[in-house]
């Protein structure tokens, strides 16, 4: 994962934004170089972290959907984003876990996943932003019924 920690603010006071990438190519594993090529704004994320006071994280999950595979137990991406990644960020960077300071955002397939994962992990994330993905929470429609 790529992580940008805000400068000038205690990390314990920072919010957390997990940015989910789009699908990519199965032939080309997602790497730092391919991430920079696909998303040239990545270099500006340290400035965004500093300006917003939020820790920004992009987990590199490859070219598969951000879901748990029903047939390949080693591919449990939704569980990683909803349960394991938050624990890692707390332990490694010292951010805190008040739900209202944690957000998901994504581009293309990652945007669809952000909305769906919000419904699946409402105790972890408070909000999701979808940039260019499918509109609705196809797998977790209860996200539309949940109060803020």
Coordinates of C-alpha atoms in Angstrom, one line a residue:
X1 CA 0.0 0.0 0.0
X2 CA 1.0 3.6 -0.6
X3 CA 0.4 5.8 2.5
X4 CA 0.7 9.6 2.7
X5 CA 0.8 11.0 6.3
X6 CA -0.2 14.6 6.8
X7 CA 2.6 17.0 7.9
X8 CA 1.9 19.6 10.6
X9 CA -0.9 17.7 12.4
X10 CA -0.7 14.8 14.9
X11 CA -1.5 11.6 13.1
X12 CA -3.8 10.6 16.0
X13 CA -6.0 13.5 15.0
X14 CA -6.0 12.7 11.2
X15 CA -8.9 11.4 9.3
X16 CA -8.3 8.4 6.9
X17 CA -9.1 8.2 3.3
X18 CA -8.7 4.8 1.6
X19 CA -8.4 5.4 -2.2
X20 CA -9.3 2.3 -4.3
X21 CA -7.9 2.0 -7.8
X22 CA -9.6 0.9 -11.0
X23 CA -9.3 -2.6 -12.5
X24 CA -6.1 -2.4 -14.5
X25 CA -4.7 -5.1 -16.7
X26 CA -4.4 -8.7 -15.7
X27 CA -1.2 -8.9 -17.7
X28 CA 0.5 -6.0 -15.8
X29 CA 0.5 -6.2 -12.1
X30 CA -0.2 -2.8 -10.4
X31 CA 3.1 -1.3 -9.2
X32 CA 4.4 2.1 -8.3
X33 CA 5.4 2.8 -11.9
X34 CA 2.0 1.7 -13.4
X35 CA 0.1 3.6 -10.7
X36 CA 2.0 6.8 -11.6
X37 CA 1.3 6.2 -15.3
X38 CA -2.4 5.5 -14.8
X39 CA -3.0 8.2 -12.2
X40 CA -0.5 11.0 -12.7
X41 CA -2.1 13.0 -9.8
X42 CA -0.5 10.4 -7.3
X43 CA 2.5 12.7 -6.9
X44 CA 0.3 15.4 -5.6
X45 CA -1.2 13.3 -2.9
X46 CA 1.3 14.3 -0.2
X47 CA 0.2 17.9 -0.8
X48 CA -3.4 16.8 -0.5
X49 CA -2.7 14.9 2.7
X50 CA -1.0 18.0 4.2
X51 CA -3.7 20.4 3.1
X52 CA -6.6 18.2 4.3
X53 CA -5.0 16.8 7.4
X54 CA -6.0 13.3 6.3
X55 CA -3.9 10.2 6.0
X56 CA -4.3 8.9 2.5
X57 CA -3.8 5.2 1.6
X58 CA -3.9 3.4 -1.8
X59 CA -3.8 -0.4 -1.3
X60 CA -2.4 -2.1 -4.4
X61 CA -4.8 -5.0 -4.9
X62 CA -4.1 -6.0 -8.5
X63 CA -6.5 -6.2 -11.3
X64 CA -9.3 -8.1 -9.6
X65 CA -12.5 -6.7 -8.1
X66 CA -12.3 -5.5 -4.5
X67 CA -14.4 -8.4 -3.3
X68 CA -13.9 -11.7 -1.5
X69 CA -13.6 -14.5 -3.9
X70 CA -16.0 -17.4 -3.3
X71 CA -13.7 -19.8 -5.1
X72 CA -10.2 -18.6 -4.3
X73 CA -9.8 -18.3 -0.5
X74 CA -6.5 -16.5 -0.9
X75 CA -8.3 -13.6 -2.6
X76 CA -10.2 -11.8 0.2
X77 CA -9.9 -8.2 -0.8
X78 CA -13.1 -6.9 0.8
X79 CA -12.1 -8.4 4.1
X80 CA -8.6 -6.8 3.7
X81 CA -10.1 -3.4 3.1
X82 CA -12.8 -3.6 5.8
X83 CA -10.9 -5.4 8.6
X84 CA -7.2 -5.9 8.1
X85 CA -6.2 -2.6 6.5
X86 CA -7.7 -0.5 9.3
X87 CA -5.9 -2.5 11.9
X88 CA -2.6 -2.1 9.9
X89 CA -3.1 1.7 9.6
X90 CA -3.8 2.0 13.4
X91 CA -0.8 -0.1 14.4
X92 CA 1.7 1.2 11.9
X93 CA 0.8 4.9 11.7
X94 CA -1.1 5.6 15.0
X95 CA -4.3 6.9 13.5
X96 CA -7.4 6.4 15.6
X97 CA -10.6 4.6 14.8
X98 CA -13.6 6.9 15.3
X99 CA -15.8 5.9 12.4
X100 CA -16.7 9.4 11.4
X101 CA -13.1 10.1 10.4
X102 CA -12.7 7.1 8.0
X103 CA -13.7 7.3 4.4
X104 CA -13.5 5.2 1.2
X105 CA -13.1 6.7 -2.3
X106 CA -12.4 5.0 -5.6
X107 CA -12.0 5.4 -9.3
X108 CA -13.9 3.2 -11.8
X109 CA -14.1 -0.3 -10.3
X110 CA -12.7 1.1 -7.1
X111 CA -15.6 3.6 -6.9
X112 CA -18.2 0.9 -7.2
X113 CA -16.2 -1.0 -4.5
X114 CA -16.1 2.0 -2.2
X115 CA -19.9 2.3 -2.2
X116 CA -20.4 -1.5 -1.8
X117 CA -17.8 -1.7 1.0
X118 CA -19.4 1.1 2.9
X119 CA -22.5 -1.0 3.1
X120 CA -20.5 -4.1 4.2
X121 CA -18.4 -2.3 6.8
X122 CA -20.6 0.5 8.2
X123 CA -18.8 0.4 11.6
X124 CA -15.4 1.1 9.9
X125 CA -16.2 3.7 7.3
X126 CA -18.6 6.7 7.5
X127 CA -18.7 7.8 3.9
X128 CA -17.8 6.7 0.3
X129 CA -17.1 8.6 -2.9
X130 CA -17.5 7.0 -6.3
X131 CA -15.6 8.5 -9.2
X132 CA -16.5 6.9 -12.5
X133 CA -17.8 3.6 -11.2
X134 CA -21.3 2.1 -11.4
X135 CA -23.8 4.3 -9.5
X136 CA -25.6 1.9 -7.2
X137 CA -24.5 -0.3 -4.3
X138 CA -25.2 -3.5 -6.3
X139 CA -24.3 -5.9 -3.5
X140 CA -25.2 -4.0 -0.4
X141 CA -28.4 -2.0 -0.9
X142 CA -28.7 -1.4 2.9
X143 CA -26.2 1.4 2.6
X144 CA -29.0 3.5 1.2
X145 CA -31.1 2.9 4.3
X146 CA -28.4 3.6 6.9
X147 CA -28.5 6.9 8.9
X148 CA -25.4 9.1 8.9

